Each structure stands twice: as structure tokens, then as C-alpha cells.
């Protein structure tokens, strides 16, 4: 039985309830919601009943415990989350603009998860896992990059697999050593999950078809391209599957890619047919956008089955 691991930031998200530019004025807020792309990903994996764990750090405060409690409730092994008595849990304030973009105010680097170093305990935890999921957002600090690359190496060396969701923000891309770290992760990746244009950050080719072929030729086994409300596609050397999205009311798109990815990885590791795996992931991404708060739209398998039954093959 597989056990899925991720490493990276855990924080809370506080969301403006009206649209506009940033926070240089008083705005109505909701939250704190448990968050951090790796935390959302692993929560969705746990909710599907799949064995999984996260390695991270939080402060010994309410923002840390709201995350630990939620992840525990949803079945995630939280033994790799270090609670720092002198630390503070990170936070992100997010406000959607009228144009659909988002403005963030982050406090991660100075928070407990600003550094994640491995210990004998977390190395032992890594050795119980058979699949590592890397999130580009988690490559924000040298210690976290080192921890992620160590986990990737160990899990691959033991015959496990790696998935990679670049999830890139331009401000992270220009951090020192970031591009090298991304290439190293890519060279170990079995399942690559970019969103739309991110594909072209990793390939020379200028068309999607050629970029996919180029990456498959480098040894990546499967590629899933996420397309927001346009659906998603799957590619391997023999198969291509394209699905349009399920029809839902979008309330908050944060977390869609993480829930989609978590569901794809979980069902892919079960050895299901890629078309079936993509259908579940597509349903998971769709359900994720229907609730305010990044992790609030994570689904159980029964909820995914209900959406798929109600709407058929999107
Ligand atoms: P990311 O957050 O990584 O950019 P996307 O926004 O592409 O990811 O969303 C991931 C997946 O979630 C999409 O491929 C799609 O399956 C689903 N999804 C996203 N937004 C919607 C939406 N508005 N309606 C239905 N499905 C959606």
C-alpha cells in the first residue's frame, strides 16, 4: 500500500470578502482558514482515505493547531509537523481583484515553516513513504529545498515515485538557486502536473503537443495539464485524455489545483485507468472552488462519486 508524503509550508489564510486592490484600506475578512499548498494537498489525500504524511513546522499557537487538528481529523499523519514553542505560524492575507487576479500579503519566511530541517524522526518517517509530492511553492527557502531534495532522493532510491506540481509564482522563481532546484526535481519526476502555461517554463518547444513530447522523451512517465474552468488533459506515451470542467459555481478558486493534484496522485497510485483518474481529479478541482477557504472544498470519495454521477463525464 502506498503512503504519500509532502514537505512544505503550513499557514493560515485570511480572505477579504470583497474584491479590490490589496490591503491598504480596511476590508472585511473571513478566516483564519488552514492553508499552505502542501497542507491543502495532503489534507485532500487524507480525506480520500489514503495513507499520507506531511513534514513541516508550525508555532505553538492557534494558527498552528487549527492546521494540525484539521489534518489529523482528515486522516493525515502529522508526526512530521514540529511544533516550535518559540515559533509563530505563518499567515497569508488574500484579496481577489476585479480582474480575477489575487493580491497576497505573506508572512512565511519569518514564521516557523521559514526553515524546515530534517531530523532522525522525520528521516525515519520519509522511509515509511513510497511517493513524494513536490509543490513549487514549497521551494521558498534553502533549508526546505534541501529537505525536499533529500526526501525525493530517498524515496526514489527505495523504488518509490515522485509527482511535481510547479505551482509557481514569479516572485519565487527568482529566488537564488530556485531554477536549479526546479530542474533537479523535474529530472526525478514520474508524474508532472503543470497549470496551463507553466508547461513552457520546463520545455524548449513552443506548442503544447511538442512540449509534452519533449518532457516525455526526458523520462517523465505522465503529464497532467490543469486548465482551470476549461478542465484538464492527461498525456503519456500511448494515451491522451481531454476533459472539460464540471459545471459548478465558483466561490473561491484557491486550492483547486492542490485538491485536483491530490486526487490525481491518489487514484493514479491505485493503478486505475488514466481517464478514470482524470475524471476524479477534475471533479475534485471543481468541488474545491465551491467553498470559501482553500482547504474547505476538499472532498471525500463519496462526494466525488456524487458529482460524477450527477454530471456524467464532464
Ligand atoms: P491551479 O490552482 O494549480 O492553477 P487550476 O486553476 O487549473 O489549478 O485548477 C485545477 C483543476 O480544478 C482544473 O484543471 C479543473 O479540473 C478544476 N477547476 C478549476 N477551476 C474550476 C472551475 N471554475 N470550475 C470547474 N472546475 C474547475
GROMACS .gro file of N, CA, C and O in nm, residues 110-216:
model
  428
  110UNK      N    1   0.944   3.454   0.794
  110UNK     CA    2   0.977   3.478   0.935
  110UNK      C    3   0.897   3.389   1.028
  110UNK      O    4   0.896   3.410   1.149
  111UNK      N    5   0.827   3.292   0.972
  111UNK     CA    6   0.743   3.207   1.055
  111UNK      C    7   0.812   3.073   1.079
  111UNK      O    8   0.919   3.047   1.026
  112UNK      N    9   0.746   2.987   1.157
  112UNK     CA   10   0.806   2.858   1.194
  112UNK      C   11   0.846   2.776   1.071
  112UNK      O   12   0.949   2.710   1.071
  113UNK      N   13   0.766   2.780   0.965
  113UNK     CA   14   0.798   2.698   0.848
  113UNK      C   15   0.895   2.767   0.753
  113UNK      O   16   0.924   2.716   0.645
  114UNK      N   17   0.950   2.883   0.794
  114UNK     CA   18   1.052   2.951   0.713
  114UNK      C   19   1.177   2.867   0.697
  114UNK      O   20   1.255   2.887   0.604
  115UNK      N   21   1.197   2.776   0.792
  115UNK     CA   22   1.306   2.677   0.780
  115UNK      C   23   1.246   2.542   0.814
  115UNK      O   24   1.173   2.531   0.913
  116UNK      N   25   1.273   2.441   0.730
  116UNK     CA   26   1.232   2.304   0.764
  116UNK      C   27   1.354   2.216   0.748
  116UNK      O   28   1.400   2.193   0.637
  117UNK      N   29   1.408   2.173   0.861
  117UNK     CA   30   1.526   2.085   0.857
  117UNK      C   31   1.484   1.945   0.900
  117UNK      O   32   1.396   1.930   0.985
  118UNK      N   33   1.547   1.845   0.842
  118UNK     CA   34   1.510   1.707   0.875
  118UNK      C   35   1.582   1.661   1.001
  118UNK      O   36   1.692   1.708   1.033
  119UNK      N   37   1.520   1.570   1.075
  119UNK     CA   38   1.577   1.513   1.198
  119UNK      C   39   1.576   1.361   1.181
  119UNK      O   40   1.521   1.310   1.083
  120UNK      N   41   1.631   1.289   1.277
  120UNK     CA   42   1.624   1.142   1.271
  120UNK      C   43   1.479   1.097   1.261
  120UNK      O   44   1.446   1.003   1.188
  121UNK      N   45   1.391   1.166   1.333
  121UNK     CA   46   1.249   1.129   1.334
  121UNK      C   47   1.185   1.148   1.195
  121UNK      O   48   1.115   1.059   1.145
  122UNK      N   49   1.213   1.262   1.131
  122UNK     CA   50   1.149   1.285   1.001
  122UNK      C   51   1.216   1.201   0.891
  122UNK      O   52   1.148   1.160   0.796
  123UNK      N   53   1.347   1.173   0.906
  123UNK     CA   54   1.410   1.084   0.808
  123UNK      C   55   1.347   0.944   0.816
  123UNK      O   56   1.321   0.879   0.714
  124UNK      N   57   1.317   0.900   0.939
  124UNK     CA   58   1.252   0.769   0.956
  124UNK      C   59   1.112   0.772   0.895
  124UNK      O   60   1.067   0.674   0.834
  125UNK      N   61   1.044   0.886   0.910
  125UNK     CA   62   0.910   0.900   0.851
  125UNK      C   63   0.918   0.891   0.698
  125UNK      O   64   0.838   0.823   0.634
  126UNK      N   65   1.018   0.961   0.641
  126UNK     CA   66   1.036   0.956   0.494
  126UNK      C   67   1.050   0.810   0.449
  126UNK      O   68   0.992   0.770   0.347
  127UNK      N   69   1.123   0.731   0.526
  127UNK     CA   70   1.148   0.593   0.485
  127UNK      C   71   1.024   0.503   0.495
  127UNK      O   72   1.027   0.390   0.446
  128UNK      N   73   0.915   0.554   0.555
  128UNK     CA   74   0.789   0.477   0.554
  128UNK      C   75   0.703   0.514   0.433
  128UNK      O   76   0.596   0.457   0.414
  129UNK      N   77   0.747   0.616   0.356
  129UNK     CA   78   0.663   0.665   0.245
  129UNK      C   79   0.711   0.611   0.111
  129UNK      O   80   0.830   0.586   0.092
  130UNK      N   81   0.618   0.594   0.018
  130UNK     CA   82   0.651   0.535  -0.112
  130UNK      C   83   0.632   0.634  -0.227
  130UNK      O   84   0.666   0.604  -0.341
  131UNK      N   85   0.575   0.751  -0.197
  131UNK     CA   86   0.554   0.851  -0.302
  131UNK      C   87   0.577   0.990  -0.242
  131UNK      O   88   0.525   1.021  -0.134
  132UNK      N   89   0.651   1.074  -0.315
  132UNK     CA   90   0.677   1.212  -0.271
  132UNK      C   91   0.612   1.309  -0.368
  132UNK      O   92   0.632   1.297  -0.490
  133UNK      N   93   0.533   1.402  -0.315
  133UNK     CA   94   0.473   1.506  -0.400
  133UNK      C   95   0.543   1.638  -0.370
  133UNK      O   96   0.544   1.684  -0.256
  134UNK      N   97   0.600   1.699  -0.475
  134UNK     CA   98   0.671   1.826  -0.458
  134UNK      C   99   0.585   1.940  -0.510
  134UNK      O  100   0.533   1.933  -0.622
  135UNK      N  101   0.572   2.043  -0.427
  135UNK     CA  102   0.500   2.164  -0.468
  135UNK      C  103   0.601   2.275  -0.490
  135UNK      O  104   0.682   2.301  -0.400
  136UNK      N  105   0.594   2.340  -0.605
  136UNK     CA  106   0.686   2.450  -0.634
  136UNK      C  107   0.683   2.557  -0.526
  136UNK      O  108   0.786   2.613  -0.490
  137UNK      N  109   0.566   2.584  -0.469
  137UNK     CA  110   0.557   2.690  -0.367
  137UNK      C  111   0.644   2.659  -0.247
  137UNK      O  112   0.684   2.748  -0.174
  138UNK      N  113   0.673   2.529  -0.225
  138UNK     CA  114   0.748   2.490  -0.106
  138UNK      C  115   0.898   2.514  -0.122
  138UNK      O  116   0.973   2.504  -0.025
  139UNK      N  117   0.941   2.548  -0.244
  139UNK     CA  118   1.085   2.568  -0.266
  139UNK      C  119   1.122   2.714  -0.237
  139UNK      O  120   1.187   2.779  -0.315
  140UNK      N  121   1.078   2.766  -0.123
  140UNK     CA  122   1.094   2.909  -0.095
  140UNK      C  123   1.215   2.942  -0.009
  140UNK      O  124   1.248   3.057   0.010
  141UNK      N  125   1.281   2.839   0.047
  141UNK     CA  126   1.396   2.867   0.135
  141UNK      C  127   1.495   2.752   0.122
  141UNK      O  128   1.455   2.637   0.103
  142UNK      N  129   1.626   2.782   0.133
  142UNK     CA  130   1.727   2.679   0.111
  142UNK      C  131   1.708   2.554   0.197
  142UNK      O  132   1.724   2.443   0.148
  143UNK      N  133   1.670   2.570   0.324
  143UNK     CA  134   1.656   2.451   0.410
  143UNK      C  135   1.540   2.363   0.364
  143UNK      O  136   1.546   2.240   0.372
  144UNK      N  137   1.435   2.426   0.313
  144UNK     CA  138   1.319   2.348   0.267
  144UNK      C  139   1.355   2.275   0.137
  144UNK      O  140   1.320   2.158   0.118
  145UNK      N  141   1.428   2.344   0.049
  145UNK     CA  142   1.473   2.281  -0.076
  145UNK      C  143   1.557   2.158  -0.044
  145UNK      O  144   1.536   2.050  -0.100
  146UNK      N  145   1.652   2.172   0.049
  146UNK     CA  146   1.738   2.060   0.086
  146UNK      C  147   1.654   1.944   0.142
  146UNK      O  148   1.676   1.827   0.106
  147UNK      N  149   1.559   1.975   0.226
  147UNK     CA  150   1.475   1.869   0.285
  147UNK      C  151   1.395   1.797   0.175
  147UNK      O  152   1.384   1.674   0.175
  148UNK      N  153   1.341   1.875   0.082
  148UNK     CA  154   1.261   1.816  -0.026
  148UNK      C  155   1.349   1.728  -0.115
  148UNK      O  156   1.313   1.614  -0.148
  149UNK      N  157   1.468   1.779  -0.152
  149UNK     CA  158   1.555   1.700  -0.241
  149UNK      C  159   1.602   1.572  -0.170
  149UNK      O  160   1.613   1.466  -0.234
  150UNK      N  161   1.625   1.579  -0.039
  150UNK     CA  162   1.663   1.458   0.037
  150UNK      C  163   1.550   1.355   0.031
  150UNK      O  164   1.573   1.236   0.008
  151UNK      N  165   1.428   1.402   0.053
  151UNK     CA  166   1.313   1.309   0.051
  151UNK      C  167   1.295   1.247  -0.088
  151UNK      O  168   1.271   1.126  -0.101
  152UNK      N  169   1.310   1.331  -0.192
  152UNK     CA  170   1.297   1.282  -0.329
  152UNK      C  171   1.400   1.171  -0.354
  152UNK      O  172   1.367   1.063  -0.404
  153UNK      N  173   1.526   1.199  -0.317
  153UNK     CA  174   1.635   1.101  -0.338
  153UNK      C  175   1.606   0.970  -0.266
  153UNK      O  176   1.620   0.862  -0.323
  154UNK      N  177   1.567   0.980  -0.138
  154UNK     CA  178   1.549   0.859  -0.057
  154UNK      C  179   1.433   0.775  -0.109
  154UNK      O  180   1.441   0.653  -0.116
  155UNK      N  181   1.325   0.843  -0.142
  155UNK     CA  182   1.205   0.769  -0.186
  155UNK      C  183   1.230   0.705  -0.323
  155UNK      O  184   1.195   0.589  -0.345
  156UNK      N  185   1.297   0.778  -0.412
  156UNK     CA  186   1.330   0.721  -0.544
  156UNK      C  187   1.426   0.602  -0.528
  156UNK      O  188   1.410   0.499  -0.592
  157UNK      N  189   1.528   0.621  -0.442
  157UNK     CA  190   1.629   0.515  -0.424
  157UNK      C  191   1.564   0.387  -0.371
  157UNK      O  192   1.611   0.276  -0.400
  158UNK      N  193   1.455   0.402  -0.297
  158UNK     CA  194   1.386   0.285  -0.242
  158UNK      C  195   1.281   0.230  -0.339
  158UNK      O  196   1.201   0.144  -0.303
  159UNK      N  197   1.279   0.284  -0.462
  159UNK     CA  198   1.186   0.232  -0.564
  159UNK      C  199   1.052   0.303  -0.568
  159UNK      O  200   0.958   0.259  -0.635
  160UNK      N  201   1.042   0.417  -0.496
  160UNK     CA  202   0.915   0.492  -0.495
  160UNK      C  203   0.902   0.587  -0.613
  160UNK      O  204   0.986   0.588  -0.703
  161UNK      N  205   0.799   0.667  -0.611
  161UNK     CA  206   0.768   0.757  -0.724
  161UNK      C  207   0.758   0.902  -0.674
  161UNK      O  208   0.741   0.928  -0.554
  162UNK      N  209   0.764   0.995  -0.773
  162UNK     CA  210   0.761   1.138  -0.741
  162UNK      C  211   0.663   1.209  -0.834
  162UNK      O  212   0.663   1.186  -0.955
  163UNK      N  213   0.579   1.295  -0.776
  163UNK     CA  214   0.497   1.385  -0.858
  163UNK      C  215   0.540   1.528  -0.827
  163UNK      O  216   0.591   1.556  -0.718
  164UNK      N  217   0.515   1.617  -0.923
  164UNK     CA  218   0.564   1.754  -0.913
  164UNK      C  219   0.461   1.850  -0.972
  164UNK      O  220   0.425   1.839  -1.089
  165UNK      N  221   0.412   1.940  -0.886
  165UNK     CA  222   0.322   2.047  -0.929
  165UNK      C  223   0.399   2.177  -0.915
  165UNK      O  224   0.424   2.222  -0.804
  166UNK      N  225   0.442   2.239  -1.028
  166UNK     CA  226   0.529   2.356  -1.016
  166UNK      C  227   0.465   2.472  -0.939
  166UNK      O  228   0.532   2.542  -0.865
  167UNK      N  229   0.334   2.494  -0.957
  167UNK     CA  230   0.260   2.591  -0.877
  167UNK      C  231   0.342   2.718  -0.854
  167UNK      O  232   0.358   2.763  -0.740
  168UNK      N  233   0.394   2.775  -0.961
  168UNK     CA  234   0.495   2.879  -0.947
  168UNK      C  235   0.437   3.019  -0.940
  168UNK      O  236   0.346   3.054  -1.014
  169UNK      N  237   0.495   3.096  -0.851
  169UNK     CA  238   0.467   3.239  -0.853
  169UNK      C  239   0.596   3.307  -0.898
  169UNK      O  240   0.704   3.269  -0.855
  170UNK      N  241   0.584   3.410  -0.984
  170UNK     CA  242   0.705   3.474  -1.039
  170UNK      C  243   0.802   3.518  -0.931
  170UNK      O  244   0.923   3.506  -0.947
  171UNK      N  245   0.749   3.565  -0.816
  171UNK     CA  246   0.841   3.617  -0.714
  171UNK      C  247   0.926   3.505  -0.653
  171UNK      O  248   1.036   3.527  -0.605
  172UNK      N  249   0.876   3.380  -0.658
  172UNK     CA  250   0.954   3.268  -0.605
  172UNK      C  251   1.059   3.224  -0.708
  172UNK      O  252   1.170   3.188  -0.675
  173UNK      N  253   1.019   3.232  -0.836
  173UNK     CA  254   1.105   3.185  -0.944
  173UNK      C  255   1.242   3.251  -0.942
  173UNK      O  256   1.342   3.192  -0.980
  174UNK      N  257   1.247   3.375  -0.896
  174UNK     CA  258   1.374   3.446  -0.899
  174UNK      C  259   1.454   3.434  -0.769
  174UNK      O  260   1.558   3.498  -0.754
  175UNK      N  261   1.409   3.348  -0.674
  175UNK     CA  262   1.490   3.326  -0.553
  175UNK      C  263   1.619   3.257  -0.593
  175UNK      O  264   1.620   3.178  -0.688
  176UNK      N  265   1.729   3.281  -0.516
  176UNK     CA  266   1.857   3.220  -0.550
  176UNK      C  267   1.847   3.067  -0.553
  176UNK      O  268   1.789   3.007  -0.462
  177UNK      N  269   1.898   3.005  -0.660
  177UNK     CA  270   1.902   2.859  -0.667
  177UNK      C  271   1.770   2.793  -0.706
  177UNK      O  272   1.761   2.671  -0.719
  178UNK      N  273   1.666   2.875  -0.725
  178UNK     CA  274   1.532   2.820  -0.750
  178UNK      C  275   1.524   2.742  -0.881
  178UNK      O  276   1.472   2.631  -0.886
  179UNK      N  277   1.576   2.803  -0.988
  179UNK     CA  278   1.565   2.736  -1.119
  179UNK      C  279   1.639   2.604  -1.121
  179UNK      O  280   1.590   2.505  -1.176
  180UNK      N  281   1.756   2.598  -1.055
  180UNK     CA  282   1.833   2.473  -1.047
  180UNK      C  283   1.752   2.369  -0.969
  180UNK      O  284   1.746   2.252  -1.008
  181UNK      N  285   1.692   2.412  -0.858
  181UNK     CA  286   1.613   2.319  -0.775
  181UNK      C  287   1.497   2.262  -0.855
  181UNK      O  288   1.469   2.141  -0.850
  182UNK      N  289   1.432   2.348  -0.935
  182UNK     CA  290   1.318   2.302  -1.015
  182UNK      C  291   1.364   2.198  -1.117
  182UNK      O  292   1.296   2.096  -1.138
  183UNK      N  293   1.480   2.222  -1.179
  183UNK     CA  294   1.530   2.127  -1.279
  183UNK      C  295   1.568   1.995  -1.214
  183UNK      O  296   1.543   1.888  -1.269
  184UNK      N  297   1.628   2.001  -1.093
  184UNK     CA  298   1.664   1.877  -1.024
  184UNK      C  299   1.538   1.797  -0.992
  184UNK      O  300   1.534   1.674  -1.013
  185UNK      N  301   1.436   1.865  -0.942
  185UNK     CA  302   1.311   1.793  -0.911
  185UNK      C  303   1.254   1.732  -1.039
  185UNK      O  304   1.215   1.614  -1.043
  186UNK      N  305   1.252   1.812  -1.146
  186UNK     CA  306   1.194   1.763  -1.272
  186UNK      C  307   1.265   1.636  -1.320
  186UNK      O  308   1.201   1.544  -1.371
  187UNK      N  309   1.398   1.632  -1.302
  187UNK     CA  310   1.474   1.516  -1.351
  187UNK      C  311   1.440   1.388  -1.274
  187UNK      O  312   1.472   1.279  -1.319
  188UNK      N  313   1.374   1.402  -1.158
  188UNK     CA  314   1.336   1.284  -1.077
  188UNK      C  315   1.185   1.257  -1.086
  188UNK      O  316   1.132   1.171  -1.016
  189UNK      N  317   1.115   1.338  -1.165
  189UNK     CA  318   0.968   1.334  -1.163
  189UNK      C  319   0.911   1.222  -1.251
  189UNK      O  320   0.952   1.205  -1.365
  190UNK      N  321   0.815   1.148  -1.196
  190UNK     CA  322   0.740   1.048  -1.274
  190UNK      C  323   0.612   1.110  -1.329
  190UNK      O  324   0.572   1.082  -1.441
  191UNK      N  325   0.546   1.191  -1.246
  191UNK     CA  326   0.416   1.249  -1.282
  191UNK      C  327   0.427   1.400  -1.268
  191UNK      O  328   0.448   1.452  -1.158
  192UNK      N  329   0.411   1.472  -1.380
  192UNK     CA  330   0.430   1.617  -1.381
  192UNK      C  331   0.294   1.684  -1.399
  192UNK      O  332   0.217   1.646  -1.489
  193UNK      N  333   0.263   1.784  -1.316
  193UNK     CA  334   0.128   1.840  -1.315
  193UNK      C  335   0.128   1.993  -1.325
  193UNK      O  336   0.090   2.062  -1.230
  194UNK      N  337   0.168   2.048  -1.439
  194UNK     CA  338   0.169   2.194  -1.451
  194UNK      C  339   0.028   2.251  -1.476
  194UNK      O  340  -0.061   2.179  -1.520
  195UNK      N  341   0.013   2.379  -1.449
  195UNK     CA  342  -0.109   2.452  -1.486
  195UNK      C  343  -0.081   2.527  -1.614
  195UNK      O  344   0.011   2.609  -1.617
  196UNK      N  345  -0.158   2.501  -1.717
  196UNK     CA  346  -0.151   2.575  -1.845
  196UNK      C  347  -0.011   2.612  -1.889
  196UNK      O  348   0.071   2.526  -1.921
  197UNK      N  349   0.020   2.741  -1.882
  197UNK     CA  350   0.145   2.796  -1.938
  197UNK      C  351   0.271   2.749  -1.864
  197UNK      O  352   0.381   2.760  -1.918
  198UNK      N  353   0.256   2.700  -1.742
  198UNK     CA  354   0.375   2.655  -1.665
  198UNK      C  355   0.453   2.548  -1.740
  198UNK      O  356   0.574   2.534  -1.722
  199UNK      N  357   0.384   2.474  -1.826
  199UNK     CA  358   0.448   2.370  -1.906
  199UNK      C  359   0.569   2.425  -1.981
  199UNK      O  360   0.674   2.361  -1.992
  200UNK      N  361   0.554   2.550  -2.031
  200UNK     CA  362   0.658   2.608  -2.117
  200UNK      C  363   0.779   2.660  -2.039
  200UNK      O  364   0.880   2.694  -2.098
  201UNK      N  365   0.766   2.665  -1.906
  201UNK     CA  366   0.883   2.703  -1.825
  201UNK      C  367   0.983   2.589  -1.819
  201UNK      O  368   1.097   2.606  -1.780
  202UNK      N  369   0.938   2.468  -1.858
  202UNK     CA  370   1.022   2.349  -1.843
  202UNK      C  371   1.058   2.285  -1.977
  202UNK      O  372   1.120   2.180  -1.980
  203UNK      N  373   1.014   2.345  -2.087
  203UNK     CA  374   1.040   2.286  -2.219
  203UNK      C  375   1.085   2.395  -2.315
  203UNK      O  376   1.049   2.512  -2.299
  204UNK      N  377   1.163   2.355  -2.415
  204UNK     CA  378   1.207   2.450  -2.519
  204UNK      C  379   1.094   2.473  -2.619
  204UNK      O  380   1.080   2.580  -2.674
  205UNK      N  381   1.016   2.367  -2.646
  205UNK     CA  382   0.914   2.370  -2.751
  205UNK      C  383   0.812   2.480  -2.726
  205UNK      O  384   0.790   2.521  -2.612
  206UNK      N  385   0.750   2.524  -2.835
  206UNK     CA  386   0.658   2.637  -2.825
  206UNK      C  387   0.510   2.596  -2.831
  206UNK      O  388   0.422   2.675  -2.802
  207UNK      N  389   0.483   2.471  -2.872
  207UNK     CA  390   0.343   2.427  -2.871
  207UNK      C  391   0.326   2.322  -2.762
  207UNK      O  392   0.423   2.255  -2.723
  208UNK      N  393   0.203   2.308  -2.715
  208UNK     CA  394   0.178   2.214  -2.605
  208UNK      C  395   0.214   2.071  -2.645
  208UNK      O  396   0.279   1.999  -2.569
  209UNK      N  397   0.172   2.034  -2.768
  209UNK     CA  398   0.198   1.898  -2.814
  209UNK      C  399   0.349   1.867  -2.813
  209UNK      O  400   0.393   1.762  -2.763
  210UNK      N  401   0.427   1.961  -2.866
  210UNK     CA  402   0.572   1.941  -2.871
  210UNK      C  403   0.635   1.945  -2.732
  210UNK      O  404   0.728   1.870  -2.703
  211UNK      N  405   0.585   2.034  -2.647
  211UNK     CA  406   0.640   2.044  -2.511
  211UNK      C  407   0.614   1.914  -2.434
  211UNK      O  408   0.702   1.864  -2.362
  212UNK      N  409   0.494   1.859  -2.451
  212UNK     CA  410   0.461   1.732  -2.385
  212UNK      C  411   0.554   1.622  -2.436
  212UNK      O  412   0.612   1.546  -2.357
  213UNK      N  413   0.572   1.615  -2.569
  213UNK     CA  414   0.659   1.511  -2.627
  213UNK      C  415   0.802   1.527  -2.575
  213UNK      O  416   0.869   1.428  -2.540
  214UNK      N  417   0.849   1.652  -2.568
  214UNK     CA  418   0.985   1.679  -2.520
  214UNK      C  419   1.004   1.628  -2.376
  214UNK      O  420   1.104   1.563  -2.345
  215UNK      N  421   0.906   1.655  -2.291
  215UNK     CA  422   0.919   1.615  -2.150
  215UNK      C  423   0.904   1.463  -2.133
  215UNK      O  424   0.976   1.402  -2.053
  216UNK      N  425   0.814   1.403  -2.210
  216UNK     CA  426   0.801   1.256  -2.202
  216UNK      C  427   0.930   1.189  -2.248
  216UNK      O  428   0.973   1.088  -2.192
   0.00000   0.00000   0.00000
